[in-house]
CSV table of C-alpha atoms in Angstrom, one decimal:
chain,number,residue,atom,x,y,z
A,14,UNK,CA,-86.4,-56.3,-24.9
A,15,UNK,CA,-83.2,-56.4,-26.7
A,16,UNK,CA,-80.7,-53.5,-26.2
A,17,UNK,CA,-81.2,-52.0,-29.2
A,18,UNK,CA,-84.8,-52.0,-28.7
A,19,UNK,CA,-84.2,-50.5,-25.2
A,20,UNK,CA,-82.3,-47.5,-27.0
A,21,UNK,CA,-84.8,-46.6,-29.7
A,22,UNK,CA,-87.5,-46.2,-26.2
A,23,UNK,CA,-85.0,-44.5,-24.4
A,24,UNK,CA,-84.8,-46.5,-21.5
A,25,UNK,CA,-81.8,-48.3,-21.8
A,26,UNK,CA,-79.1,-47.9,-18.7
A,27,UNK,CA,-76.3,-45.8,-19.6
A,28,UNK,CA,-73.4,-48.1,-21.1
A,29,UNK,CA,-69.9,-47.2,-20.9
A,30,UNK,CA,-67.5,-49.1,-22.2
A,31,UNK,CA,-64.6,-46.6,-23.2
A,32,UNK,CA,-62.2,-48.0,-20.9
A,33,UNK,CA,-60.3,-44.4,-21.1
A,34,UNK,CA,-63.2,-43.2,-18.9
A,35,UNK,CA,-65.2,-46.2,-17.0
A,36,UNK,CA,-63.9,-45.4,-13.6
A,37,UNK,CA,-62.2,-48.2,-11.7
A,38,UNK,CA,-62.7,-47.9,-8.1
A,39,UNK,CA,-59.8,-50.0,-5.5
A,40,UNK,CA,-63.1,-51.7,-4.4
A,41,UNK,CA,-63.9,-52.9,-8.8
A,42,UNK,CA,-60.0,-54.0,-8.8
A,43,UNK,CA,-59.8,-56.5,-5.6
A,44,UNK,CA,-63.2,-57.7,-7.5
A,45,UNK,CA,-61.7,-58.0,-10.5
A,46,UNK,CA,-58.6,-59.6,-9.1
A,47,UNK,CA,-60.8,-62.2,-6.6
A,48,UNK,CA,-62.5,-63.3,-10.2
A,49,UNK,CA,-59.0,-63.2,-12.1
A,50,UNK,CA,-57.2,-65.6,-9.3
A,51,UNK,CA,-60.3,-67.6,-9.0
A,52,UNK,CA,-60.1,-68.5,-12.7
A,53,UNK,CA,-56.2,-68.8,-12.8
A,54,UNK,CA,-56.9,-71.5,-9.9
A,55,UNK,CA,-59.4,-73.2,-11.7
A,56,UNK,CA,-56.8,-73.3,-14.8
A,57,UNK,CA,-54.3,-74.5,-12.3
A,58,UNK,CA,-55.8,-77.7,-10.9
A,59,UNK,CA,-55.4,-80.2,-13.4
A,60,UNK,CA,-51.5,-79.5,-12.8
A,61,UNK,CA,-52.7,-79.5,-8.5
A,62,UNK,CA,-54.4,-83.1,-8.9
A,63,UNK,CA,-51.0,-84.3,-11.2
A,64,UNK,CA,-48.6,-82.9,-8.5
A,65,UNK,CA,-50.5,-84.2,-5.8
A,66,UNK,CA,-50.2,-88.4,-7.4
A,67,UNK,CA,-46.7,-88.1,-8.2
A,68,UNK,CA,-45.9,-86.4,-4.5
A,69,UNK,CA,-47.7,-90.1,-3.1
A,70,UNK,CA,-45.6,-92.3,-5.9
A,71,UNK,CA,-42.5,-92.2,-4.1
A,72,UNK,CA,-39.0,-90.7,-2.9
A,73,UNK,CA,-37.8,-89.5,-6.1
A,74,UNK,CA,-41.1,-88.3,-7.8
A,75,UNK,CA,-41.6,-86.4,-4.4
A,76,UNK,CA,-38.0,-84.7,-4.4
A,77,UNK,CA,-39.0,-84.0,-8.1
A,78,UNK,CA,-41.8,-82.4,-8.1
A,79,UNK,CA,-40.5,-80.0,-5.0
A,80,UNK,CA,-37.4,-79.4,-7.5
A,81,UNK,CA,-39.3,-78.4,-10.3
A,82,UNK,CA,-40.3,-75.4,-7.7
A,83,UNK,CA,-37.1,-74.3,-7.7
A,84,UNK,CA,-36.3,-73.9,-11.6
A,85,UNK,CA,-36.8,-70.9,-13.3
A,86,UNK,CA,-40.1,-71.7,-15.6
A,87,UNK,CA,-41.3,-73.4,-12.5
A,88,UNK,CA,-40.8,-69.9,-9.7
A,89,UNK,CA,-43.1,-68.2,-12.8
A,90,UNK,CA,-45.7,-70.1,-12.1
A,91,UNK,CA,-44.9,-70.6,-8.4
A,92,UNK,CA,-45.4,-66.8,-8.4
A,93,UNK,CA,-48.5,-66.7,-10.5
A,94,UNK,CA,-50.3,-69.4,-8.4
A,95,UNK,CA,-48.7,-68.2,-5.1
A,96,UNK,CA,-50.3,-64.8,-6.4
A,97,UNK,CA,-53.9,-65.9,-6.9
A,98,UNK,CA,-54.0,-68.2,-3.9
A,99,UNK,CA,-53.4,-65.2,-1.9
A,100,UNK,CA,-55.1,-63.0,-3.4
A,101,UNK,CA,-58.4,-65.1,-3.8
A,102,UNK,CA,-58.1,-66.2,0.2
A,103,UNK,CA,-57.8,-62.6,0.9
A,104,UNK,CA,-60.2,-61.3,-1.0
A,105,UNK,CA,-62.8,-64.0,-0.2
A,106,UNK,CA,-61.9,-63.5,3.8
A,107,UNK,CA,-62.8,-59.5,2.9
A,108,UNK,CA,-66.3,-61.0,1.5
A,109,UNK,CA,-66.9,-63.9,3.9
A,110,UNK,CA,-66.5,-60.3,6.7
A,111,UNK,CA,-68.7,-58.1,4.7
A,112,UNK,CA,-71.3,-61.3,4.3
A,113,UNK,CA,-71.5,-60.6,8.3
A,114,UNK,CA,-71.8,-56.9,8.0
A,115,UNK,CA,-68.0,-56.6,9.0
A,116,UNK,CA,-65.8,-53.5,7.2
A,117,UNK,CA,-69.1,-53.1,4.5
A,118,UNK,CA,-68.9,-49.7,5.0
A,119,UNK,CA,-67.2,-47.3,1.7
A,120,UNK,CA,-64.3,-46.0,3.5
A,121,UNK,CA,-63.6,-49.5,5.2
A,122,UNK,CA,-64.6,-51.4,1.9
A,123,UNK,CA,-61.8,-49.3,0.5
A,124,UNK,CA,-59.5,-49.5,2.8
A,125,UNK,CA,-59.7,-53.4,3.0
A,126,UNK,CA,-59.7,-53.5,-0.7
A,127,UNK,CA,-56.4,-51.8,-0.9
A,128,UNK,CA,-54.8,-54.0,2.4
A,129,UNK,CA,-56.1,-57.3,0.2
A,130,UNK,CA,-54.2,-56.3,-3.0
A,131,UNK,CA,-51.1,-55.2,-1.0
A,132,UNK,CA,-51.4,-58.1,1.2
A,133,UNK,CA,-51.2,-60.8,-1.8
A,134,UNK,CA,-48.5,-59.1,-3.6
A,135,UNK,CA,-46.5,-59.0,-0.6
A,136,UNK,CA,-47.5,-62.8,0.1
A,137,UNK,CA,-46.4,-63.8,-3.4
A,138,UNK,CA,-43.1,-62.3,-3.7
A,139,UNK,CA,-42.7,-63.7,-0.1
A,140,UNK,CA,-43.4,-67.3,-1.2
A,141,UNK,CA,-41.1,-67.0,-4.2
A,142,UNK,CA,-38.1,-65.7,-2.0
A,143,UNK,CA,-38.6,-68.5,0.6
B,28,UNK,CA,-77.5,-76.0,-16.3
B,29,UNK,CA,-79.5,-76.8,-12.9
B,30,UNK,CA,-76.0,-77.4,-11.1
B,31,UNK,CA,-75.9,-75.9,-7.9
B,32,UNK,CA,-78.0,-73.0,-8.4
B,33,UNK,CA,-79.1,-70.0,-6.2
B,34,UNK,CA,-79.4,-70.1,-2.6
B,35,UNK,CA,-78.0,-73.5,-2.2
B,36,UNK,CA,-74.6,-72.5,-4.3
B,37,UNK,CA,-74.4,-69.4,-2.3
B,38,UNK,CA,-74.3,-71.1,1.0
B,39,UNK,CA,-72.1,-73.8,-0.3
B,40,UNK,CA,-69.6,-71.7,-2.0
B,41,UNK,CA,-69.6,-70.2,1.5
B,42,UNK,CA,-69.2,-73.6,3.9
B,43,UNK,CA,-66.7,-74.7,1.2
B,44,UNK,CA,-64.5,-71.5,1.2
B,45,UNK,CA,-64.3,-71.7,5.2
B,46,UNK,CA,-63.1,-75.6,4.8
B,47,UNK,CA,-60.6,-74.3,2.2
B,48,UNK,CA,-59.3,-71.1,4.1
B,49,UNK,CA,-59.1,-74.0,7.6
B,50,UNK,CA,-56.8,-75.9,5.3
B,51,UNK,CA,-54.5,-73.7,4.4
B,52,UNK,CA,-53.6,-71.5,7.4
B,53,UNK,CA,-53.0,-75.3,8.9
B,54,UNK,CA,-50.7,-76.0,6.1
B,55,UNK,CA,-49.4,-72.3,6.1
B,56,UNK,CA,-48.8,-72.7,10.3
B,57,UNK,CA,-47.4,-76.3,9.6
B,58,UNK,CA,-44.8,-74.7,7.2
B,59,UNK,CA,-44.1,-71.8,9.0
B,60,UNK,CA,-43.2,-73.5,12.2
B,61,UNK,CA,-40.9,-76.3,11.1
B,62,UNK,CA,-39.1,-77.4,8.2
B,63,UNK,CA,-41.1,-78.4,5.3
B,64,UNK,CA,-42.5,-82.4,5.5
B,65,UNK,CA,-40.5,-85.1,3.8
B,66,UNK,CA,-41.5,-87.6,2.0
B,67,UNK,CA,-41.9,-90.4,5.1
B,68,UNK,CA,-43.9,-87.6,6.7
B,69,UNK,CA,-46.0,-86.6,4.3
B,70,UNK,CA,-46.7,-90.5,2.8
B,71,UNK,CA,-47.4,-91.4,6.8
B,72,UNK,CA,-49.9,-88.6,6.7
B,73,UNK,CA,-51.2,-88.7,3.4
B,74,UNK,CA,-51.7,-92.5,2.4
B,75,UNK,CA,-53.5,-93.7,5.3
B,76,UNK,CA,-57.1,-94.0,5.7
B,77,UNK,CA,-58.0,-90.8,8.0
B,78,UNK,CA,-55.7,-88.9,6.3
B,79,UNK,CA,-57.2,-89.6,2.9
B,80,UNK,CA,-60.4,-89.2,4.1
B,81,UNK,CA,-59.3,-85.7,4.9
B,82,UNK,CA,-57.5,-85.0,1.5
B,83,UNK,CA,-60.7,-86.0,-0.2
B,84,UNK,CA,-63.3,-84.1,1.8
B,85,UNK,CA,-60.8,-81.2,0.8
B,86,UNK,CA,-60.9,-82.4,-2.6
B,87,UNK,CA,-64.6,-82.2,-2.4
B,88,UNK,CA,-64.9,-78.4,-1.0
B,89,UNK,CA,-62.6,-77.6,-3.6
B,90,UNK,CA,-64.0,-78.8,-6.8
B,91,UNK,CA,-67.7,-77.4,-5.7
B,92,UNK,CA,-66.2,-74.4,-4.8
B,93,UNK,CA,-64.4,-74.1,-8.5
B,94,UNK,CA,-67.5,-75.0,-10.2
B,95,UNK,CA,-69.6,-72.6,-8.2
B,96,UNK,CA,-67.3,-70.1,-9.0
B,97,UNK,CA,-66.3,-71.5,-13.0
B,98,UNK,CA,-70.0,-71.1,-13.3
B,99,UNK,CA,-70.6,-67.8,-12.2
B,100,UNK,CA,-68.2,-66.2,-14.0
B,101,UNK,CA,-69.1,-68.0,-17.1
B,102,UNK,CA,-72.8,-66.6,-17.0
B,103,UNK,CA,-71.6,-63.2,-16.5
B,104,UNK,CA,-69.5,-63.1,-19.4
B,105,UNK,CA,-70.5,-65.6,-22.1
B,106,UNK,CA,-73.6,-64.8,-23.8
B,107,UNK,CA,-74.6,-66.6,-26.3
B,108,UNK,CA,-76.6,-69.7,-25.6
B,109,UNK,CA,-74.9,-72.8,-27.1
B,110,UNK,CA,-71.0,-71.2,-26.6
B,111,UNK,CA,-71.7,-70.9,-22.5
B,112,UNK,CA,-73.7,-74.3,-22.6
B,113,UNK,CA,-70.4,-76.0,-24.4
B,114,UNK,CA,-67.9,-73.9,-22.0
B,115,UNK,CA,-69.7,-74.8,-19.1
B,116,UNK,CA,-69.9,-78.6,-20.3
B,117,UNK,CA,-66.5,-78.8,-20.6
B,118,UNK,CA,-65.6,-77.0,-17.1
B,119,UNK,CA,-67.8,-79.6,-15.4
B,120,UNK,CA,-66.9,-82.7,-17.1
B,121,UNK,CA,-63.1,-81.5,-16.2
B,122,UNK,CA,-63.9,-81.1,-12.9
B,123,UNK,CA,-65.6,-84.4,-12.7
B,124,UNK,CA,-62.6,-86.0,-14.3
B,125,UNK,CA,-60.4,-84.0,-12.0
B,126,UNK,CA,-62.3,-85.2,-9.1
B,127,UNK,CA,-62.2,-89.0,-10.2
B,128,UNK,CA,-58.7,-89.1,-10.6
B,129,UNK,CA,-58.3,-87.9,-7.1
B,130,UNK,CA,-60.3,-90.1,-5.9
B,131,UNK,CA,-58.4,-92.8,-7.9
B,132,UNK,CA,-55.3,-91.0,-6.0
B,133,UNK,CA,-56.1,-91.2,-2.8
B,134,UNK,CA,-57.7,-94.8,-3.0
B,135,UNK,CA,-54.7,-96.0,-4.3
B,136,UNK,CA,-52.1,-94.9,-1.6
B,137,UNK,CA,-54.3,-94.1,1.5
B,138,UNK,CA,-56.1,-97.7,1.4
């Protein structure tokens, strides 16, 4: 049954997609943000695999590619991979828990949703001060 | 796409994401601890046989776990047929690729 057809019989679920008024719980944003990172890593690992041969080629290309850290265009991405690392380790730790029937309950499930987004902001801004 | 489907992805999304998370609190302790490896250090490490044994199997956990992961966010969100079937064509043959040339990688500086 399409979804039009499940309107005209009435038994379509209710869809919302006025974003003004779907609700977004902490728990939907550290979802949203385990998904978000996971993709942004995904994206990032042709550029991984390319780091990782010129870091084994020698001296120089090793020195470089830790340089290119340090320059500006290269701390933006530092911070946006530094971001989604953290956030997609702490977010999957949170799931790999709940898996186990650890902190599944609402109010922990919101609490740890709110320590995992905290926790990979602070992580990320920590990496691109060091 | 009958890639690592159901049951089977869910466990090994799981063992791979425990390999993954082992890796990097070592690397996280290593840094934290000391001064960050040069280049004799890390080539010592990285381009001998048990050391790239261990980059690879890392390799491994981690392009499974991207796929697994690629793929489920793919179904969720692209609907129609042949668009996901291209999009997810392309994600895996990258991996692959991605995974070959590490391969390539290690074999050439840990052998």
């Amino acid at each position: 049954m399409t979804d039009s057809q499940a309107v005209k019989r009435g038994t379509a679920r209710p869809v919302f997609l006025d974003f003004a008024r779907i609700r977004f719980p902490v728990g939907a944003i550290a979802s949203i943000a385990h998904r978000v990172s996971g993709v942004v890593l995904v994206a990032a690992l042709p550029f991984a695999v390319f780091l990782l041969g010129r870091s084994l080629e020698g001296e120089e290309a090793f020195s470089a590619v830790l340089g290119s850290a340090r320059s500006i265009p290269g701390r933006v991405v530092l911070l946006v991979v530094a971001w989604a690392c953290a956030q997609h380790l702490f977010s999957g730790i949170r799931h790999l828990l709940m898996d186990v029937g650890i902190g599944s309950s609402l109010n922990a499930g919101r609490a740890s949703a709110y320590a995992v987004l905290v926790a990979a902001a602070l992580v990320s801004v920590g990496v691109l001060v060091l | 796409m009958r890639l690592f489907t159901g049951q089977s992805a869910f466990v090994a999304q799981r063992i791979s994401a425990l390999l993954l998370l082992a890796c990097v609190a070592v690397v996280a302790l290593r840094l934290a601890i000391g001064p960050s490896p040069t280049f004799a250090q890390w080539r010592a490490w990285a381009g001998q046989p048990l050391g790239g044994a261990v980059v690879l199997v890392l390799a491994g956990a981690l392009f499974m776990h991207a796929w697994i992961g690629a793929r489920d966010v793919l179904i969720d969100y692209v609907k129609p047929f042949a668009l996901r079937l291209a999009v997810m064509t392309f994600v895996a043959a990258g991996l692959c690729v991605l995974a070959a040339w590490t391969a390539v990688i290690v074999a050439t500086h840990a052998l």
